[in-house]
């Protein structure tokens, strides 16, 4: 089956056509400007591709409650023009195909579960550390949603003993995203994160914050694996620092075989940045199956 995939981001839209086996036939990128212009360009790209379904992994917050009047919309984003933008409705009307919809991070965790590090597992987390921080939650074999999708980038943390900067989140004085996203690193240290590779203190503090959040996620959700992606995680020296902080902060409390080998438990994304687009393909296929009486994938 030919399926469209859209990874909808705040700066760019990544589009692809592929199939349910994870083959990608063609792809393109379209900059995210104002909704009308961007959505028109996306519809134009997809409309002659002979797709039977489209899957969208979208920046949030988004409405994922099927019973809601605003299901399929981006909700309260501060991004100009995009609040209450009807993503599912727009593509359904324009393309006349099944449209699967979830958060960008849930699409990423699904991509890793189907094609990457999460294969064969039933509870997997995907944390992206980039412009923002978000967590995709695959729980007991399904993407997790509750009253909203998880907003685990905003878990509250203890400040590092040497913290000298202010959390940049407008809602919380001490949340993970406000303390550890790429722009927070840049503000605290006065240079883009990419340029700070040699400054050990930067990455020790970053690992201290990320590890606290991971310990909370582990204690609450007991995942079988945690996958870390996003621009900031390209600093590979973060991995051993995060693992050793997780080990220290856990204090040996949880007895699970997986926690004895953190090298295979806390791992980098494995699909060369394609986890979101591959997961979006799966979202499209799942929605098609749902609407055609098949089993939800
Ligand atoms: P987005 O979150 O916007 O989709 P990214 O995941 O690339 O995009 O995140 C962008 C953030 O990641 C920026 O704050 C940037 O400074 C940071 N970043 C990108 N590449 C690197 C790198 N190699 N090392 C450290 N930080 C990086
Ligand atoms: Zn916050």
Coordinates of C-alpha atoms and ligand atoms in Angstrom, one line a residue:
X1 CA 0.0 0.0 0.0
X2 CA 1.3 3.5 -0.8
X3 CA 1.2 5.6 2.4
X4 CA 2.0 9.3 2.9
X5 CA 4.0 10.4 6.0
X6 CA 4.2 13.9 7.4
X7 CA 6.5 14.9 10.2
X8 CA 5.1 18.3 11.0
X9 CA 7.6 20.4 12.9
X10 CA 7.7 24.0 14.0
X11 CA 10.4 24.9 11.4
X12 CA 10.0 22.4 8.7
X13 CA 7.6 19.7 7.3
X14 CA 9.2 16.5 6.3
X15 CA 7.1 14.6 3.8
X16 CA 7.5 11.1 2.4
X17 CA 5.7 8.4 0.5
X18 CA 6.4 4.8 1.4
X19 CA 4.8 1.6 2.5
X20 CA 4.0 -0.4 5.6
X21 CA 7.3 -2.2 5.5
X22 CA 9.2 1.0 6.0
X23 CA 10.3 1.5 2.4
X24 CA 10.5 5.1 1.5
X25 CA 10.0 5.9 -2.2
X26 CA 10.3 9.7 -2.2
X27 CA 10.6 12.5 0.2
X28 CA 10.8 16.3 0.4
X29 CA 11.0 19.2 2.9
X30 CA 8.7 22.2 3.0
X31 CA 9.4 25.1 5.4
X32 CA 6.8 25.8 8.1
X33 CA 5.5 29.3 7.5
X34 CA 1.9 30.4 8.0
X35 CA -0.6 27.5 8.0
X36 CA -2.4 28.4 4.8
X37 CA 0.7 28.6 2.7
X38 CA 2.3 25.6 4.3
X39 CA -0.8 23.3 4.2
X40 CA -1.4 24.2 0.5
X41 CA 2.1 23.3 -0.4
X42 CA 1.8 20.0 1.5
X43 CA -1.5 19.1 -0.1
X44 CA -0.1 19.9 -3.5
X45 CA 2.9 17.6 -2.9
X46 CA 0.8 14.7 -1.7
X47 CA -2.1 15.0 -4.0
X48 CA -0.7 13.2 -7.1
X49 CA 1.2 10.6 -5.1
X50 CA -1.6 8.0 -5.2
X51 CA -1.5 7.4 -1.5
X52 CA -4.3 5.5 0.3
X53 CA -3.5 6.8 3.8
X54 CA -1.5 9.6 5.4
X55 CA 0.1 9.5 8.9
X56 CA 1.0 12.7 10.7
X57 CA 3.4 13.0 13.6
X58 CA 2.8 16.6 14.7
X59 CA 4.4 19.2 16.9
X60 CA 2.1 19.9 19.8
X61 CA 0.2 20.3 21.8
X62 CA -2.4 18.5 19.8
X63 CA -5.9 17.1 20.4
X64 CA -5.9 13.3 20.2
X65 CA -9.3 12.6 21.8
X66 CA -11.4 11.1 19.0
X67 CA -14.6 12.2 20.8
X68 CA -13.5 15.8 20.9
X69 CA -14.8 18.5 18.4
X70 CA -11.2 19.6 17.9
X71 CA -9.8 16.1 17.4
X72 CA -6.8 16.3 15.0
X73 CA -6.1 20.0 15.7
X74 CA -3.0 21.6 17.0
X75 CA -4.3 23.3 20.1
X76 CA -2.7 26.1 22.1
X77 CA 0.7 26.5 20.4
X78 CA 2.2 30.0 20.7
X79 CA 3.4 29.5 17.1
X80 CA 1.7 32.4 15.2
X81 CA -1.3 31.3 13.2
X82 CA -1.1 27.6 14.1
X83 CA -3.3 27.4 17.2
X84 CA -6.4 25.4 16.5
X85 CA -5.2 24.4 13.1
X86 CA -7.2 21.4 11.9
X87 CA -4.5 19.0 10.6
X88 CA -6.6 15.9 10.2
X89 CA -9.6 17.6 8.7
X90 CA -7.5 19.6 6.2
X91 CA -5.8 16.5 4.7
X92 CA -8.9 14.3 4.9
X93 CA -10.9 16.8 2.9
X94 CA -8.2 17.6 0.5
X95 CA -6.9 14.1 -0.2
X96 CA -9.9 11.9 0.7
X97 CA -7.8 9.3 2.5
X98 CA -7.5 7.9 6.0
X99 CA -5.4 10.2 8.2
X100 CA -3.6 8.9 11.3
X101 CA -2.5 11.5 13.8
X102 CA -0.3 11.6 16.9
X103 CA 2.5 13.6 18.4
X104 CA 5.9 13.9 16.7
X105 CA 7.5 12.0 19.7
X106 CA 4.8 9.3 19.7
X107 CA 5.5 8.8 15.9
X108 CA 9.2 8.5 16.7
X109 CA 8.7 5.9 19.4
X110 CA 6.5 4.0 17.0
X111 CA 9.2 4.1 14.3
X112 CA 11.7 2.8 16.7
X113 CA 9.4 0.0 17.9
X114 CA 8.6 -1.1 14.4
X115 CA 11.9 -0.7 12.7
X116 CA 14.6 0.2 15.2
X117 CA 15.9 -0.2 18.8
X118 CA 12.4 -1.0 20.2
X119 CA 11.6 -4.0 18.0
X120 CA 9.9 -6.8 19.9
X121 CA 9.4 -4.7 23.0
X122 CA 6.1 -3.6 24.5
X123 CA 7.0 -0.6 26.7
X124 CA 9.5 1.8 25.2
X125 CA 10.2 5.5 25.7
X126 CA 11.6 8.0 23.1
X127 CA 12.9 11.3 24.5
X128 CA 13.8 14.1 22.1
X129 CA 16.2 16.8 23.4
X130 CA 16.2 19.6 20.8
X131 CA 14.5 23.0 20.5
X132 CA 12.0 21.6 23.0
X133 CA 11.9 18.3 25.0
X134 CA 9.2 15.7 24.5
X135 CA 8.6 12.1 25.4
X136 CA 6.9 9.5 23.2
X137 CA 5.4 6.7 25.3
X138 CA 4.7 3.2 23.9
X139 CA 3.0 1.4 26.7
X140 CA 1.9 -2.2 26.8
X141 CA 1.9 -2.4 23.0
X142 CA 0.2 0.9 22.2
X143 CA 0.9 4.6 22.0
X144 CA -0.1 6.2 25.2
X145 CA -2.6 9.1 25.5
X146 CA -4.5 10.2 28.6
X147 CA -6.4 13.4 29.2
X148 CA -3.8 14.8 26.9
X149 CA -0.6 13.2 25.5
X150 CA 2.2 13.0 28.0
X151 CA 4.0 16.3 28.5
X152 CA 7.0 14.7 30.2
X153 CA 9.3 17.4 29.0
X154 CA 7.9 19.5 31.8
X155 CA 8.6 17.2 34.8
X156 CA 10.0 19.2 37.7
X157 CA 13.6 18.7 38.8
X158 CA 16.0 19.6 41.5
X159 CA 18.4 22.3 40.4
X160 CA 22.0 21.4 39.9
X161 CA 24.0 22.6 43.0
X162 CA 26.0 24.9 40.7
X163 CA 23.1 26.1 38.6
X164 CA 23.5 29.8 37.9
X165 CA 20.9 30.3 35.3
X166 CA 17.1 30.7 35.3
X167 CA 14.8 28.0 33.9
X168 CA 13.4 29.4 30.5
X169 CA 10.0 27.7 30.7
X170 CA 7.3 30.4 31.1
X171 CA 5.2 28.0 33.3
X172 CA 7.8 26.3 35.6
X173 CA 10.8 27.5 37.5
X174 CA 12.5 24.1 37.4
X175 CA 11.3 21.8 34.6
X176 CA 13.4 19.6 32.3
X177 CA 12.6 21.5 29.1
X178 CA 13.3 24.9 30.6
X179 CA 16.6 23.7 32.0
X180 CA 17.9 21.3 29.4
X181 CA 16.6 22.0 25.9
X182 CA 19.0 23.3 23.3
X183 CA 18.1 27.0 23.7
X184 CA 18.5 26.7 27.5
X185 CA 22.1 25.4 27.0
X186 CA 22.7 28.3 24.6
X187 CA 21.3 30.9 27.0
X188 CA 23.2 29.5 30.1
X189 CA 26.6 29.1 28.4
X190 CA 26.4 31.9 25.9
X191 CA 27.1 29.7 22.8
X192 CA 25.1 27.3 20.7
X193 CA 25.1 23.8 22.1
X194 CA 27.0 22.5 19.0
X195 CA 29.9 24.8 19.8
X196 CA 30.3 23.6 23.4
X197 CA 31.4 20.1 22.8
X198 CA 34.7 20.6 24.7
X199 CA 33.1 22.2 27.8
X200 CA 32.7 19.2 30.2
X201 CA 30.7 21.2 32.8
X202 CA 28.0 21.8 30.1
X203 CA 27.4 18.2 29.6
X204 CA 27.7 17.2 33.2
X205 CA 24.9 19.6 34.1
X206 CA 22.9 18.5 31.1
X207 CA 23.3 14.8 32.1
X208 CA 22.3 15.7 35.7
X209 CA 18.9 17.1 34.4
X210 CA 18.2 14.4 31.8
X211 CA 19.1 11.6 34.3
X212 CA 16.7 12.9 36.9
X213 CA 13.8 12.8 34.4
X214 CA 14.8 9.3 33.2
X215 CA 14.8 8.0 36.8
X216 CA 11.3 9.4 37.2
X217 CA 10.1 7.8 34.0
X218 CA 11.7 4.5 34.9
X219 CA 10.1 4.5 38.4
X220 CA 6.7 5.3 36.9
X221 CA 6.5 3.5 33.6
X222 CA 9.1 0.7 34.0
X223 CA 10.1 0.8 30.3
X224 CA 12.1 -1.9 28.7
X225 CA 14.2 0.6 26.8
X226 CA 14.8 4.3 26.6
X227 CA 15.8 5.9 23.3
X228 CA 17.3 9.4 23.2
X229 CA 17.2 11.6 20.1
X230 CA 17.1 15.2 19.0
X231 CA 19.9 17.6 18.1
X232 CA 21.4 17.9 21.6
X233 CA 21.8 14.1 21.8
X234 CA 24.3 14.3 18.9
X235 CA 26.7 15.1 21.7
X236 CA 27.5 11.4 22.2
X237 CA 29.6 12.1 25.4
X238 CA 26.2 12.7 27.0
X239 CA 25.3 9.0 27.0
X240 CA 27.9 7.7 29.4
X241 CA 27.3 10.7 31.7
X242 CA 23.6 10.2 31.7
X243 CA 24.0 6.4 32.3
X244 CA 26.2 7.0 35.3
X245 CA 23.9 9.6 36.8
X246 CA 20.9 7.3 36.3
X247 CA 22.8 4.6 38.1
X248 CA 23.8 6.9 40.9
X249 CA 20.4 8.5 41.4
X250 CA 18.6 5.1 41.3
X251 CA 20.7 4.1 44.3
X252 CA 20.4 0.4 43.3
X253 CA 16.7 0.4 44.2
X254 CA 15.1 -1.3 41.3
X255 CA 15.9 -5.0 40.7
X256 CA 15.5 -5.5 37.0
X257 CA 17.9 -7.3 34.7
X258 CA 17.7 -4.4 32.1
X259 CA 19.0 -2.0 34.6
X260 CA 22.3 -3.9 35.1
X261 CA 23.3 -3.0 31.6
X262 CA 22.5 0.7 31.0
X263 CA 24.6 0.6 27.8
X264 CA 21.8 -1.3 26.1
X265 CA 19.0 0.2 28.1
X266 CA 19.6 4.0 27.4
X267 CA 20.5 4.2 23.8
X268 CA 20.7 6.7 20.9
X269 CA 18.1 6.7 18.1
X270 CA 18.9 4.1 15.5
X271 CA 17.2 5.2 12.3
X272 CA 19.4 8.1 11.2
X273 CA 16.7 10.6 12.0
X274 CA 14.0 8.7 10.1
X275 CA 12.2 7.4 13.2
X276 CA 9.5 10.1 13.1
X277 CA 8.8 9.7 9.4
X278 CA 8.8 5.9 9.6
X279 CA 6.5 6.1 12.6
X280 CA 4.2 8.4 10.7
X281 CA 3.9 5.8 7.9
X282 CA 2.8 3.3 10.6
X283 CA 0.2 5.9 11.9
X284 CA -1.2 6.1 8.3
X285 CA -1.3 2.3 7.9
X286 CA -3.0 1.9 11.4
X287 CA -5.7 4.4 10.6
X288 CA -6.4 2.8 7.2
X289 CA -6.8 -0.6 9.0
X290 CA -9.1 0.9 11.6
X291 CA -11.3 2.5 9.0
X292 CA -11.4 -0.6 6.8
X293 CA -12.3 -2.9 9.7
X294 CA -8.9 -4.3 10.2
X295 CA -7.0 -4.7 13.4
X296 CA -5.5 -1.5 14.7
X297 CA -1.8 -1.8 14.0
Ligands
LIG1 P1 14.0 20.6 16.5 O1 13.9 20.2 17.9 O2 13.8 22.0 16.2 O3 13.2 19.7 15.6 P2 16.7 19.6 16.7 O4 16.4 18.3 17.3 O5 17.9 19.6 15.7 O6 15.5 20.3 16.0 O7 17.1 20.6 17.9 C1 17.7 21.8 17.7 C2 18.5 22.2 19.0 O8 19.5 21.2 19.1 C3 19.2 23.5 18.9 O9 19.1 24.1 20.2 C4 20.6 23.2 18.6 O10 21.5 24.1 19.2 C5 20.8 21.8 19.2 N1 21.8 21.0 18.4 C6 21.7 20.7 17.1 N2 22.8 19.9 16.7 C7 23.5 19.8 17.8 C8 24.8 19.2 18.1 N3 25.5 18.5 17.2 N4 25.2 19.2 19.4 C9 24.6 19.9 20.3 N5 23.4 20.5 20.1 C10 22.9 20.5 18.9
LIG2 ZN1 7.9 23.7 31.9

